[in-house]
Coordinates of C-alpha atoms in Angstrom, one line a residue:
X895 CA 27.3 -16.3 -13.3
X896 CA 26.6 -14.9 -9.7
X897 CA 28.9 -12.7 -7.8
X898 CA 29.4 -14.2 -4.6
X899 CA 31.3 -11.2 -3.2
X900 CA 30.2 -7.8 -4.6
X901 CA 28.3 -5.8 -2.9
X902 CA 26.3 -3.1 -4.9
X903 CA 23.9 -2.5 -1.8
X904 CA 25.4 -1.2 1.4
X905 CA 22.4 -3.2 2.9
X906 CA 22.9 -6.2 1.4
X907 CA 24.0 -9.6 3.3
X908 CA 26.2 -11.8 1.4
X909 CA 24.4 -15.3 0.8
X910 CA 24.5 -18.5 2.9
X911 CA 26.6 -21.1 1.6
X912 CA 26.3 -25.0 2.4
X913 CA 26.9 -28.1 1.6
X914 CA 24.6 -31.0 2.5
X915 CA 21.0 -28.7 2.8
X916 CA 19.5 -26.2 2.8
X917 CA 16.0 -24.7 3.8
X918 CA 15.0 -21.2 3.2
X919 CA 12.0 -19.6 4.9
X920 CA 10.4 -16.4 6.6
X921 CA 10.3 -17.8 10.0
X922 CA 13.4 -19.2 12.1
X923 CA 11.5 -22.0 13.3
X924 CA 10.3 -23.5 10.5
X925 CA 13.6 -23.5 8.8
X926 CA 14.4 -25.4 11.8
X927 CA 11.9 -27.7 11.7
X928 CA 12.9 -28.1 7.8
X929 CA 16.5 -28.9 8.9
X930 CA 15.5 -30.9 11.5
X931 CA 14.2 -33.5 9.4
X932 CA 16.8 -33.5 6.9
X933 CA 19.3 -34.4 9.7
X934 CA 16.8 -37.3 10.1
X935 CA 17.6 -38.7 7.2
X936 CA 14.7 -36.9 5.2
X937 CA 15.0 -35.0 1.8
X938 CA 14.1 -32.2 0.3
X939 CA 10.2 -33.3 0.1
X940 CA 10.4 -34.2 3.7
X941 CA 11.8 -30.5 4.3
X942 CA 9.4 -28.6 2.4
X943 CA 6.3 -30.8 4.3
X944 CA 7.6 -30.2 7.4
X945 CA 8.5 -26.1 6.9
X946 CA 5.0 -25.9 5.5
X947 CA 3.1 -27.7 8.2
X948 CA 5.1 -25.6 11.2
X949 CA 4.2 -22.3 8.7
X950 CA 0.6 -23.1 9.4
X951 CA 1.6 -23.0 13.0
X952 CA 4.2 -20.4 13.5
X953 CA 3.3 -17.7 11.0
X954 CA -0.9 -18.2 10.8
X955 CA -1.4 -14.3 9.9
X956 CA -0.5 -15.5 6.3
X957 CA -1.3 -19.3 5.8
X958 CA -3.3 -22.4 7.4
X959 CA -4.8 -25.6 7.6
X960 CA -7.7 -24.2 5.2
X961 CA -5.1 -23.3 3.1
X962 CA -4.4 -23.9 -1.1
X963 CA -0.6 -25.0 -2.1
X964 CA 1.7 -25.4 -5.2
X965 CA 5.0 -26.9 -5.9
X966 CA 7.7 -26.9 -8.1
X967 CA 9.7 -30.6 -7.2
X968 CA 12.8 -31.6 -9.0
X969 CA 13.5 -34.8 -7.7
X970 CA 16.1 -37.8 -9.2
X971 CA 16.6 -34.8 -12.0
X972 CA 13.4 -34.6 -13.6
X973 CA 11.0 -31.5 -13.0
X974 CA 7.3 -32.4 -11.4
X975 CA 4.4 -29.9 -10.7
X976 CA 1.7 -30.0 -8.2
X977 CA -1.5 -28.0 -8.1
X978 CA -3.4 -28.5 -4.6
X979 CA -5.7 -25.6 -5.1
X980 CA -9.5 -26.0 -4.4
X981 CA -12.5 -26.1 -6.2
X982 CA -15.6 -24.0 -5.2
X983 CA -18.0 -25.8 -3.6
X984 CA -20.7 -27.7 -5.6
X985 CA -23.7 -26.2 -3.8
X986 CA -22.9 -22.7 -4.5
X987 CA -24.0 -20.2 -7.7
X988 CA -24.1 -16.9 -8.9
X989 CA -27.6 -17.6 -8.9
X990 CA -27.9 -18.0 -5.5
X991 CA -25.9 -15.5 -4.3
X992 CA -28.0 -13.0 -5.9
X993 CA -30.9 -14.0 -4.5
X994 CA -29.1 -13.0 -1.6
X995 CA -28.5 -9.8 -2.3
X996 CA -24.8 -10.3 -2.6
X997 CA -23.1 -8.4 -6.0
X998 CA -19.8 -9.3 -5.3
X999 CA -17.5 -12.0 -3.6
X1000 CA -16.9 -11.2 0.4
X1001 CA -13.7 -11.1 1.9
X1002 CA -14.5 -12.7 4.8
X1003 CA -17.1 -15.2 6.0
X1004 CA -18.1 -18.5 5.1
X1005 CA -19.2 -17.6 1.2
X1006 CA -15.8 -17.1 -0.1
X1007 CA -14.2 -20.0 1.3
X1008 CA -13.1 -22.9 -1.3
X1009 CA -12.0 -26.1 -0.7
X1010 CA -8.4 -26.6 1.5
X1011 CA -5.8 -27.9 -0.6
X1012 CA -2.2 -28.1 1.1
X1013 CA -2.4 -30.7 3.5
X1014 CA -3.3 -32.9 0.4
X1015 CA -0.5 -31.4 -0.8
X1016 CA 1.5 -32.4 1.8
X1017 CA 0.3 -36.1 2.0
X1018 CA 0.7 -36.5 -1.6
X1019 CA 4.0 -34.8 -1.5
X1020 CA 5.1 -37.7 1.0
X1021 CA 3.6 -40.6 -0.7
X1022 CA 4.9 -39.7 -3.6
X1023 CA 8.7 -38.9 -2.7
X1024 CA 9.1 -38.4 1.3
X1025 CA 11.7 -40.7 2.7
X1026 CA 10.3 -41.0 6.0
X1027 CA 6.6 -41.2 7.5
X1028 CA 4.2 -38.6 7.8
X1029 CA 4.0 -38.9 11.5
X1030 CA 7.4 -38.1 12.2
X1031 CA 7.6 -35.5 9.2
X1032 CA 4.3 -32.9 10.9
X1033 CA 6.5 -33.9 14.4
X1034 CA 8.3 -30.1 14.3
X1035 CA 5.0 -28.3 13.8
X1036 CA 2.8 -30.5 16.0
X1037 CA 5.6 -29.6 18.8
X1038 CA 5.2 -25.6 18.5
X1039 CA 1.6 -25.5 18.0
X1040 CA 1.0 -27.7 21.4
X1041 CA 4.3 -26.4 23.7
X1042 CA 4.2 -22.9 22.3
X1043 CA 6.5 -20.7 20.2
X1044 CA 7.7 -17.2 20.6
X1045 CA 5.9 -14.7 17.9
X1046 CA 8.7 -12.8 15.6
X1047 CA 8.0 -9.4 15.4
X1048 CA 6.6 -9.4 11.3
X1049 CA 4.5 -11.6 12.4
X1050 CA 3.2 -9.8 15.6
X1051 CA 2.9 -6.5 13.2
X1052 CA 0.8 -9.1 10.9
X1053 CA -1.3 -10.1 13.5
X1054 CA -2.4 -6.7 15.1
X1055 CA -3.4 -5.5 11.7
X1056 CA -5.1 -8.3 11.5
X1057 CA -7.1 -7.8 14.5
X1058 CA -7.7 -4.1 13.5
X1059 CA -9.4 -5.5 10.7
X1060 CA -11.8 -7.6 12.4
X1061 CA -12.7 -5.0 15.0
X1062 CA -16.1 -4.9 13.2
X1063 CA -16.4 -8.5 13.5
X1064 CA -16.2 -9.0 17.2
X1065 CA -20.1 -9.8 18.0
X1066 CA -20.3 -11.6 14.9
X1067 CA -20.9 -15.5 15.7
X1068 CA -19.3 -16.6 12.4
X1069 CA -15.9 -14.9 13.9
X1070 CA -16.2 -15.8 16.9
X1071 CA -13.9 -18.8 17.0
X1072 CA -10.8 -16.8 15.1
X1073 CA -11.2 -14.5 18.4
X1074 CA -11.4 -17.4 20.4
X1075 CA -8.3 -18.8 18.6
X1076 CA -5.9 -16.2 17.8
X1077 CA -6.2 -13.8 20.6
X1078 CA -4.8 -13.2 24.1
X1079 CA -7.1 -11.5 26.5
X1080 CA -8.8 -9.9 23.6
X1081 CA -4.9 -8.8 21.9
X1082 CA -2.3 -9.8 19.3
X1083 CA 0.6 -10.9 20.4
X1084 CA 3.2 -9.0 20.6
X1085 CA 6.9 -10.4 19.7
X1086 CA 8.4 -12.8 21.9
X1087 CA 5.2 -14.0 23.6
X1088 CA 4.4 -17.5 23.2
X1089 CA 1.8 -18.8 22.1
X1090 CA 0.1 -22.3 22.2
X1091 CA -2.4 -23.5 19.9
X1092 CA -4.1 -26.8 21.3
X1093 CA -6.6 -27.5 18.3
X1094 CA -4.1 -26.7 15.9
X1095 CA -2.1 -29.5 17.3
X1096 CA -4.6 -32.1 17.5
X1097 CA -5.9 -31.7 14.0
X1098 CA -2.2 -32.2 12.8
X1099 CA -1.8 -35.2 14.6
X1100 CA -5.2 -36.4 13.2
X1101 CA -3.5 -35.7 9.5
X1102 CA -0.7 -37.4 10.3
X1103 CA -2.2 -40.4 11.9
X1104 CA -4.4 -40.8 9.4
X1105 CA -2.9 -39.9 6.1
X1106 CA -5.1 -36.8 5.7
X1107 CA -8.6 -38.7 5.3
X1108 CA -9.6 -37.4 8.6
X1109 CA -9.7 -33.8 6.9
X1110 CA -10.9 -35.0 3.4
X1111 CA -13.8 -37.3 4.3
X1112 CA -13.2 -38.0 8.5
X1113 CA -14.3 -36.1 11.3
X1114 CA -12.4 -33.1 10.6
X1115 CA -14.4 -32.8 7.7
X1116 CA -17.8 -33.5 9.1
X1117 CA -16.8 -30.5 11.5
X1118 CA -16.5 -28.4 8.9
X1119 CA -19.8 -29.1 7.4
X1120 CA -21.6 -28.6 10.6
X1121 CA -20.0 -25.2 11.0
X1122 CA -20.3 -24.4 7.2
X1123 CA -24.3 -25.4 7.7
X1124 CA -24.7 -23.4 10.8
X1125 CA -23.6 -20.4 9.5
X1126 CA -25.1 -20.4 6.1
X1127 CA -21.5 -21.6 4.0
X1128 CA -22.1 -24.0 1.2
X1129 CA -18.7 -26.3 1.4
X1130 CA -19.9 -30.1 2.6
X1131 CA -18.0 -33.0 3.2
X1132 CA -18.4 -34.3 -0.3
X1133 CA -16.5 -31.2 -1.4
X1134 CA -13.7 -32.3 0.8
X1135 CA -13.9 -35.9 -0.2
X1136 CA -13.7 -34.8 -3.9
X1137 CA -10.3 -32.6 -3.6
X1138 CA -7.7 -34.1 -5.5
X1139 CA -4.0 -33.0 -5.9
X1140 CA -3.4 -32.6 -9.4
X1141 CA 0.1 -33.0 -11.1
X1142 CA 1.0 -30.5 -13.7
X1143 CA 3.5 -30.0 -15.9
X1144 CA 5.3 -26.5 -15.2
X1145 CA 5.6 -24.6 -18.1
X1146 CA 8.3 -22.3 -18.8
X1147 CA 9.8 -18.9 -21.5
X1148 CA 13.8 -19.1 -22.2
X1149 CA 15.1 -16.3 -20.8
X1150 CA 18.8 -14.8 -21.4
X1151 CA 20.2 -18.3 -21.4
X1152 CA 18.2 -19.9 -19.0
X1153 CA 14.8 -21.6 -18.8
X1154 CA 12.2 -20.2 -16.1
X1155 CA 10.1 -22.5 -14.7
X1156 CA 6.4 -21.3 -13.3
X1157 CA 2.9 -23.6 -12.6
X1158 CA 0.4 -23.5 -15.7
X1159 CA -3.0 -21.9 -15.1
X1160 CA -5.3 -21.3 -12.8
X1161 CA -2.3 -19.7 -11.0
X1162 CA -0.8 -16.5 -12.3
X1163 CA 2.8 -18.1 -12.5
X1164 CA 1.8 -17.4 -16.9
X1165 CA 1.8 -13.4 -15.9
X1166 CA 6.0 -13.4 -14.6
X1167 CA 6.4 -16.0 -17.9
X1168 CA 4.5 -13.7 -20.2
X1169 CA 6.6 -10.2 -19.1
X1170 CA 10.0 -12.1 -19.4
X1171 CA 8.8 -13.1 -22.8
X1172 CA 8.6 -9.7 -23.7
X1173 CA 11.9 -8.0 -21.8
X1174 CA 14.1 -11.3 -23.6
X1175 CA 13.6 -8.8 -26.6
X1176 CA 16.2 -6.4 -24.9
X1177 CA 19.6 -6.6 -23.7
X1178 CA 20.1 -5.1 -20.3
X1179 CA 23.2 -3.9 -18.8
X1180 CA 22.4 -1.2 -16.4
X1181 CA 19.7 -0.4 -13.6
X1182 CA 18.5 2.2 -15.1
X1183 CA 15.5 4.0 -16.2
X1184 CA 15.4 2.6 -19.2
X1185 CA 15.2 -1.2 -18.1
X1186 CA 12.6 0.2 -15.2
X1187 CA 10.2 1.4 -17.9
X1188 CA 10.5 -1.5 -20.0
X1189 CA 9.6 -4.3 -17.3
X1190 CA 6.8 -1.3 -16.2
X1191 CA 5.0 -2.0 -19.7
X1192 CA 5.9 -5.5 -20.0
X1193 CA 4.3 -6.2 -16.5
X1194 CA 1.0 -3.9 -17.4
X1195 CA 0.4 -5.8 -20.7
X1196 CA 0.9 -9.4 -18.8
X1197 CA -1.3 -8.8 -16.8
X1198 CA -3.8 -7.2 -19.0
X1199 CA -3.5 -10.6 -20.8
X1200 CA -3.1 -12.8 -17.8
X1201 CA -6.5 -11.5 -15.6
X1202 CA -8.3 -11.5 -19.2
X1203 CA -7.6 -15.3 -19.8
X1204 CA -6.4 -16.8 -16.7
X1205 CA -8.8 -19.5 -14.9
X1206 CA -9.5 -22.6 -14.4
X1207 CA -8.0 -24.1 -17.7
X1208 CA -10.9 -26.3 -18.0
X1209 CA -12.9 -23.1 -18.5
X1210 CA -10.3 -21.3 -20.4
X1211 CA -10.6 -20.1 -23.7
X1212 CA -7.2 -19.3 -24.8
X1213 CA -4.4 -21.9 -25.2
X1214 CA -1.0 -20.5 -22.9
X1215 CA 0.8 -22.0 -25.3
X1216 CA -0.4 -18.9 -27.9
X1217 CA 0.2 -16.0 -24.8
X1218 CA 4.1 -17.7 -23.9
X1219 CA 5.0 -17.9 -27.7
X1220 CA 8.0 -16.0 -28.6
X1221 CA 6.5 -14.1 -31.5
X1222 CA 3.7 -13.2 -29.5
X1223 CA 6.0 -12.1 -26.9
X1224 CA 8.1 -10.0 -29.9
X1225 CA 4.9 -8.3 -30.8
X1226 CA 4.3 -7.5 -27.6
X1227 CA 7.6 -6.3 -27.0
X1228 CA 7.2 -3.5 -29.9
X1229 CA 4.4 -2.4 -28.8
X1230 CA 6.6 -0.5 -26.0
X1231 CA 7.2 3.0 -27.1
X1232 CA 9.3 5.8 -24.6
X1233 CA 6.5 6.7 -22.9
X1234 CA 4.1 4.9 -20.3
X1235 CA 0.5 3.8 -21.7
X1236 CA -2.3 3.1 -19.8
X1237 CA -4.0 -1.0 -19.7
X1238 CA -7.0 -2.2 -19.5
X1239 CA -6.4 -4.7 -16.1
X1240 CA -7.9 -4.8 -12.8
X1241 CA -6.9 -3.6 -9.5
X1242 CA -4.0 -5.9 -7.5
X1243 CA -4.9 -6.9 -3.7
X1244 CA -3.0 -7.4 -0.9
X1245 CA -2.7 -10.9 0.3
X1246 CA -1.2 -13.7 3.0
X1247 CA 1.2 -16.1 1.3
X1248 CA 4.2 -18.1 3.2
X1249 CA 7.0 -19.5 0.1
X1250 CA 9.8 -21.8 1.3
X1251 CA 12.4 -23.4 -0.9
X1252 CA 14.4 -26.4 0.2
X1253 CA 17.4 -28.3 -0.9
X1254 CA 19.2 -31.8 0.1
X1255 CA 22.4 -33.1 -0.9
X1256 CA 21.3 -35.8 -3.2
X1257 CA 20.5 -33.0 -5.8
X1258 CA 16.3 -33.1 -5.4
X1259 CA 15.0 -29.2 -4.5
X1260 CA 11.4 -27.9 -3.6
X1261 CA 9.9 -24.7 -4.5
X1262 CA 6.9 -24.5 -2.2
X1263 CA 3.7 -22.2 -1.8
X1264 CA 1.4 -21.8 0.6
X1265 CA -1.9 -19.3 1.6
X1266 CA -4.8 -18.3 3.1
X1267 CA -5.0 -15.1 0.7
X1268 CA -5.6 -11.8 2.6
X1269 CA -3.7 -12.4 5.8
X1270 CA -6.0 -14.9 7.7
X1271 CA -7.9 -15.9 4.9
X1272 CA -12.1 -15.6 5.4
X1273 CA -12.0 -15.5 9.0
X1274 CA -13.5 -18.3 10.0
X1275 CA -11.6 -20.8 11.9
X1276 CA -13.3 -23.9 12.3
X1277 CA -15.1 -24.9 15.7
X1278 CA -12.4 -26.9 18.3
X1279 CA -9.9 -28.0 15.4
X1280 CA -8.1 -24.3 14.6
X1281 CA -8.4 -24.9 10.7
X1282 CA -8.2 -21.2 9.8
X1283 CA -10.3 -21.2 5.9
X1284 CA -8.5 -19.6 3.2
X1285 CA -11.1 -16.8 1.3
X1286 CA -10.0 -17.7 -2.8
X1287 CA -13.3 -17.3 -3.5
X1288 CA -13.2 -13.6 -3.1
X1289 CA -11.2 -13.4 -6.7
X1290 CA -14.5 -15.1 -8.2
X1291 CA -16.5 -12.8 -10.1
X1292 CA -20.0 -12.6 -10.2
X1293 CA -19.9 -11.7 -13.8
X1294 CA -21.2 -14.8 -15.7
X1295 CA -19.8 -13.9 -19.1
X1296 CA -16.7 -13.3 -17.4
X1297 CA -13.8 -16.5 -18.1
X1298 CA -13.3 -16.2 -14.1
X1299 CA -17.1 -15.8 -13.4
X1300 CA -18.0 -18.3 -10.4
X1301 CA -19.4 -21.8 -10.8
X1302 CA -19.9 -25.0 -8.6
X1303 CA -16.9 -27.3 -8.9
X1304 CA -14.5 -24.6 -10.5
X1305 CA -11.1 -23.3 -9.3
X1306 CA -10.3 -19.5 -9.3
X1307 CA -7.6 -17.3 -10.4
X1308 CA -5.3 -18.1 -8.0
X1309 CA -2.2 -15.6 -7.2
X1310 CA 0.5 -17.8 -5.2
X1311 CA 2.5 -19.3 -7.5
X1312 CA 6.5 -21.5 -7.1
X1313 CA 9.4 -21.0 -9.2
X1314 CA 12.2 -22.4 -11.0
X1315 CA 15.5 -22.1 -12.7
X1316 CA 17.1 -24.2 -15.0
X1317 CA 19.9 -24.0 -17.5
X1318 CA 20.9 -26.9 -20.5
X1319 CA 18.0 -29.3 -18.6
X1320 CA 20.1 -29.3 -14.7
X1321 CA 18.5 -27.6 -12.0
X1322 CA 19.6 -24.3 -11.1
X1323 CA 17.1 -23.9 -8.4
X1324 CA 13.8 -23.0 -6.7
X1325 CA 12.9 -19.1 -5.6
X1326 CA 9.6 -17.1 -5.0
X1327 CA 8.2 -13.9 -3.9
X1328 CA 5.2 -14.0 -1.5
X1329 CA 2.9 -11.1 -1.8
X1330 CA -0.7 -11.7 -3.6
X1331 CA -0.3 -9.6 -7.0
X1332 CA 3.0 -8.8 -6.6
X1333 CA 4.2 -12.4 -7.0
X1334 CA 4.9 -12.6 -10.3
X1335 CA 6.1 -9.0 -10.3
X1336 CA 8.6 -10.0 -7.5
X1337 CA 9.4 -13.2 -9.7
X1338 CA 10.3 -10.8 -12.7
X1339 CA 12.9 -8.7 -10.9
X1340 CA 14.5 -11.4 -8.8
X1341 CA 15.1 -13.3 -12.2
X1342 CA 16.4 -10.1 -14.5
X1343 CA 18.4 -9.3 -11.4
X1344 CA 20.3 -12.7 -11.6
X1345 CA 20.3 -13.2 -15.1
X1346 CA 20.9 -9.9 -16.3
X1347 CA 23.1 -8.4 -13.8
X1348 CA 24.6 -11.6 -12.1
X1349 CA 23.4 -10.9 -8.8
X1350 CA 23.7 -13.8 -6.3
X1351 CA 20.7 -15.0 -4.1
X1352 CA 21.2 -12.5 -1.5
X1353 CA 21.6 -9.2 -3.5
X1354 CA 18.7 -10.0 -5.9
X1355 CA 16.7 -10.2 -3.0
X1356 CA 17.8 -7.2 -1.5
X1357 CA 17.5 -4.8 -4.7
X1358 CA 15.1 -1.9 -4.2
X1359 CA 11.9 -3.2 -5.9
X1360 CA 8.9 -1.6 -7.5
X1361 CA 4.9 -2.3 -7.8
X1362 CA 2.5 -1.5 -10.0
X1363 CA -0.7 -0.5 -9.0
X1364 CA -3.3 0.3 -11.3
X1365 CA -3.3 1.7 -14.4
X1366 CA 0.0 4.1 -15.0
X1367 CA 0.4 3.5 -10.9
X1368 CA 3.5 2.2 -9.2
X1369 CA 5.2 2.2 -6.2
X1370 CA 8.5 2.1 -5.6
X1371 CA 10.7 1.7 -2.5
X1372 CA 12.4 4.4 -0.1
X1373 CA 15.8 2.9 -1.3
X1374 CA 15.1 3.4 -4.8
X1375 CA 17.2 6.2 -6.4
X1376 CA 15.6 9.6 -6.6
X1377 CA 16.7 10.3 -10.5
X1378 CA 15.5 7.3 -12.1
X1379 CA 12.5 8.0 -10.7
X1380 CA 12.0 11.3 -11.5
X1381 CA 13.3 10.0 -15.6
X1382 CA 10.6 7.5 -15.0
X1383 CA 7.6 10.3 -13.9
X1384 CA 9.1 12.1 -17.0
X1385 CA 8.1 9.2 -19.0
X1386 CA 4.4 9.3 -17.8
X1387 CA 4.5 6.9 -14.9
X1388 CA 2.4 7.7 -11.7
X1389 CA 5.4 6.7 -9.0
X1390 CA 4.9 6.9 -5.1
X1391 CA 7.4 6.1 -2.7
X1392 CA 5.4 3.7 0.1
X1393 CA 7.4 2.9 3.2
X1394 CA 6.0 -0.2 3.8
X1395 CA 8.4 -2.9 3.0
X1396 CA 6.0 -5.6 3.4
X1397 CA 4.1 -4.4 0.4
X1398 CA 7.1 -5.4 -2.4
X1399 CA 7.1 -9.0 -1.1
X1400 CA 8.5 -11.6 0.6
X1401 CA 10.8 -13.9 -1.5
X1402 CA 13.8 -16.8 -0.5
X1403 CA 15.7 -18.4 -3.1
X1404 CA 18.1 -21.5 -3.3
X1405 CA 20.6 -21.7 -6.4
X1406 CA 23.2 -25.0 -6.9
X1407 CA 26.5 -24.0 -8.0
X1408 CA 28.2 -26.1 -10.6
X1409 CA 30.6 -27.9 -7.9
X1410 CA 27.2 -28.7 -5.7
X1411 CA 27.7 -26.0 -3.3
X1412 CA 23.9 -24.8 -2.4
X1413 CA 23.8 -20.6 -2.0
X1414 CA 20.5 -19.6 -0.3
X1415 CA 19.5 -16.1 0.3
X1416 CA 16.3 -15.0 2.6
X1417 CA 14.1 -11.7 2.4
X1418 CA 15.6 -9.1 4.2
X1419 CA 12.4 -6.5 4.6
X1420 CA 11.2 -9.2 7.2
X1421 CA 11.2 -12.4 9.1
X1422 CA 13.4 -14.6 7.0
X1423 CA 16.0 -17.1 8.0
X1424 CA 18.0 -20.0 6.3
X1425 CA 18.8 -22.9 8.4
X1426 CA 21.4 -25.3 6.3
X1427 CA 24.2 -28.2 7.2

């Protein structure tokens, strides 16, 4: 199915070939660390723990402690899903908010933080189907984060924006430990420097030691209730001790021959699964406008329909099994005429997301997800432990007749979301695209690129990619060809050319050929490295 050796892109690598593992990643080190333990005698669970943990670590402008995480685990051949994403905390309202003064969710600050999920996910994760002991599995990242590790130079670039961000924020006493934490004489770091992070280290080693309980329901968590209390927040330490990992099962669309896997709601994985359900309608067999302005409408009508239903499914209203059902996605599909129409969605954010994938040679694979949303999350980093608190909250609305209006106890739209391919029931592998919004946008075009125009790891990945916006609004990359784009603006579409690779995502993928062989391929508009054996 996938060309190994041609080349369409003159800046296209081929992929990485192995044999025994693999583990795919946007930083160096924590591919590493990932390898590391599979030449311990770990697996692909063991992998994924330890590349997420050193993430937290090594790459902290996008994910955290404080952060949320799903996976996609196909282990012993059968598919598992995990949902570690946290609730809102039970002491906060709409109600109260208003009384406030506050109309919408903040960005930043202790109101839009929700309950940590991934190191849950990472002790479940273990218990579950690790081969070897926490302790020795959070080793790699508990080594960088107390010894030091040299900043790459995304990640630097992350970080001073980052910091230019939170220039208003300096005399603020709710900010003042993120200062106090992530920067250098009152800097960023710039790439190569090294930098140590003592609290960071210690709290690991007090979820490894104790199996996570010192986070959900220990000391770590009684810290974060004294710092949530002293600065007006609402999460307490029975929200912590109430966070449970839940196991899902992934839902999937067949697509061209293949079945693609994504996470059920509250995540968005339903948005990429709803637009391929639409697109499987055509046949494809060029790059061309034509294909471009059909996944342009399928995307806009997903996610009309995905931000108008998607939420916590105990407070959903709509079944997904209705929004992923082939004649729904038929009478979608005609509803896609020559020129571009105009939605009914919301605005797309930027966001903070780390995605990993990982691969051992007994045949179990990981598709992996981690965040903080928005970079560095709220902005708050609690007091002497360097937990760094995601801001999910923000995505709440205040709207109480709206299905993703805020409520004690509920989980929010969430954007980060794993994926999966299989074919006749085997697994073909894991792959995802980092990026808030553009997630399951990213997921889209990687898949059509693979399954449509046999593309191997590597050049899907490296394919000029497009975004859309808002409302007829997309953005397409400085590599994209001038033509179709200007057949595209003839069709009605609003298209800007944005220089900023960072902005179309950051995605890794890991396929199994049929004779075993693993082929990785890592993002090439930034940090990204496979480390395999």
């Amino acid at each position: 199915m996938f060309e190994l050796y041609n080349k369409p892109y003159t800046a296209s690598r081929y992929p990485i070939l192995a044999r025994n593992g693999m583990v795919c990643t946007g930083n160096n080190l924590a591919s590493s660390a990932g390898l590391q333990i599979l030449k311990e005698g770990g697996n692909a669970i063991d992998a994924a723990i330890a590349t997420a943990a050193t993430l937290t670590v090594v790459e902290p402008t996008a994910n955290g402690i404080g952060s949320d995480a799903f996976a996609i685990v196909w282990y012993k051949d059968e598919m598992y899903g995990l949902n570690s994403s946290g609730k809102a905390p039970m002491g906060i309202s709409i109600e109260k908010l208003k009384e406030k003064g506050i109309t919408e969710m903040p960005k930043h600050g202790w109101t839009p933080v929700t309950v940590p999920g991934a190191p849950k996910a990472w002790v479940e994760l273990s218990e579950r189907f690790g081969k070897l002991p926490l302790k020795q599995v959070l080793a790699p990242a508990i080594s960088y984060a107390r010894n030091g590790y040299p900043v790459t130079p995304e990640t630097s670039r992350m970080w001073k924006n980052a910091l230019r961000n939170y220039q208003d924020k300096i005399d603020d006493p709710v900010f003042a430990e993120w200062f106090n934490t992530f920067t250098v004489d009152g800097k960023a770091p710039e790439p190569g420097q090294i930098i140590k992070l003592k609290n960071h280290a210690d709290t690991l080693e007090k979820i490894a030691e104790t199996k996570g309980q010192a986070l959900y329901g220990g000391v770590l968590a009684e810290q974060i209730e004294k710092d949530s209390i002293a600065h007006g927040g609402y999460i307490r330490k029975s929200d912590l001790e109430n966070h449970k990992v839940e196991w899902v099962k992934p839902v999937s669309v067949h697509y061209h021959g293949y079945d693609v896997w994504e996470l059920p709601p509250n995540g968005q994985g339903i948005v990429a699964l709803m637009a391929l359900n639409i697109l499987k309608e055509f046949q494809f067999t060029e790059r061309n406008e034509e294909m471009f302005h059909h996944q342009f409408e399928a995307m806009k009508m997903a996610f009309a329909d995905g931000m108008h239903h998607i939420t916590d499914p105990r407070f959903m209203k709509t079944d997904i099994k209705t929004l992923l059902d082939p004649n729904y996605g038929k009478l979608r599909a005609q509803e896609i005429t020559e020129n571009a129409k105009l939605p009914e969605v919301l605005n797309p954010y930027k966001s903070g997301t780390v995605y990993l994938c990982t691969a051992d040679q007994e045949g179990n694979m990981v598709s992996f997800i981690q965040s903080n949303y928005m970079g560095f999350g709220s902005g708050v980093v609690v007091k002497d432990t360097g937990i760094s608190l995601q801001n999910r909250g923000h995505d709440f609305s205040l709207h109480p007749d709206h299905v993703n209006s805020l409520a004690p106890g509920k989980k929010t739209y969430h954007t980060i979301i794993p994926g999966f391919l299989t074919k006749n029931g085997k697994a073909i592998g894991p792959f995802g695209v980092m990026g808030g919004y553009m997630q399951p946008q990213g997921h889209v075009q990687v898949v059509m690129n693979m399954i449509d125009f046999h593309l191997n790891p590597q050049q899907a990945l490296d394919a000029p990619r497009w975004q859309w916006i808002k409302d007829k609004e997309f953005h397409v990359e400085h590599s994209f060809d001038a033509n179709i784009v200007r057949r595209l603006q003839e069709r009605g579409h609003l298209i800007q050319v944005n220089m900023e690779l960072a902005s179309f995502g950051r995605g890794q993928i890991i396929l199994r050929m049929e004779n075993g062989t693993l082929m990785g391929g890592s993002e090439s508009r930034t940090d990204s490295a496979i480390a395999s054996w």
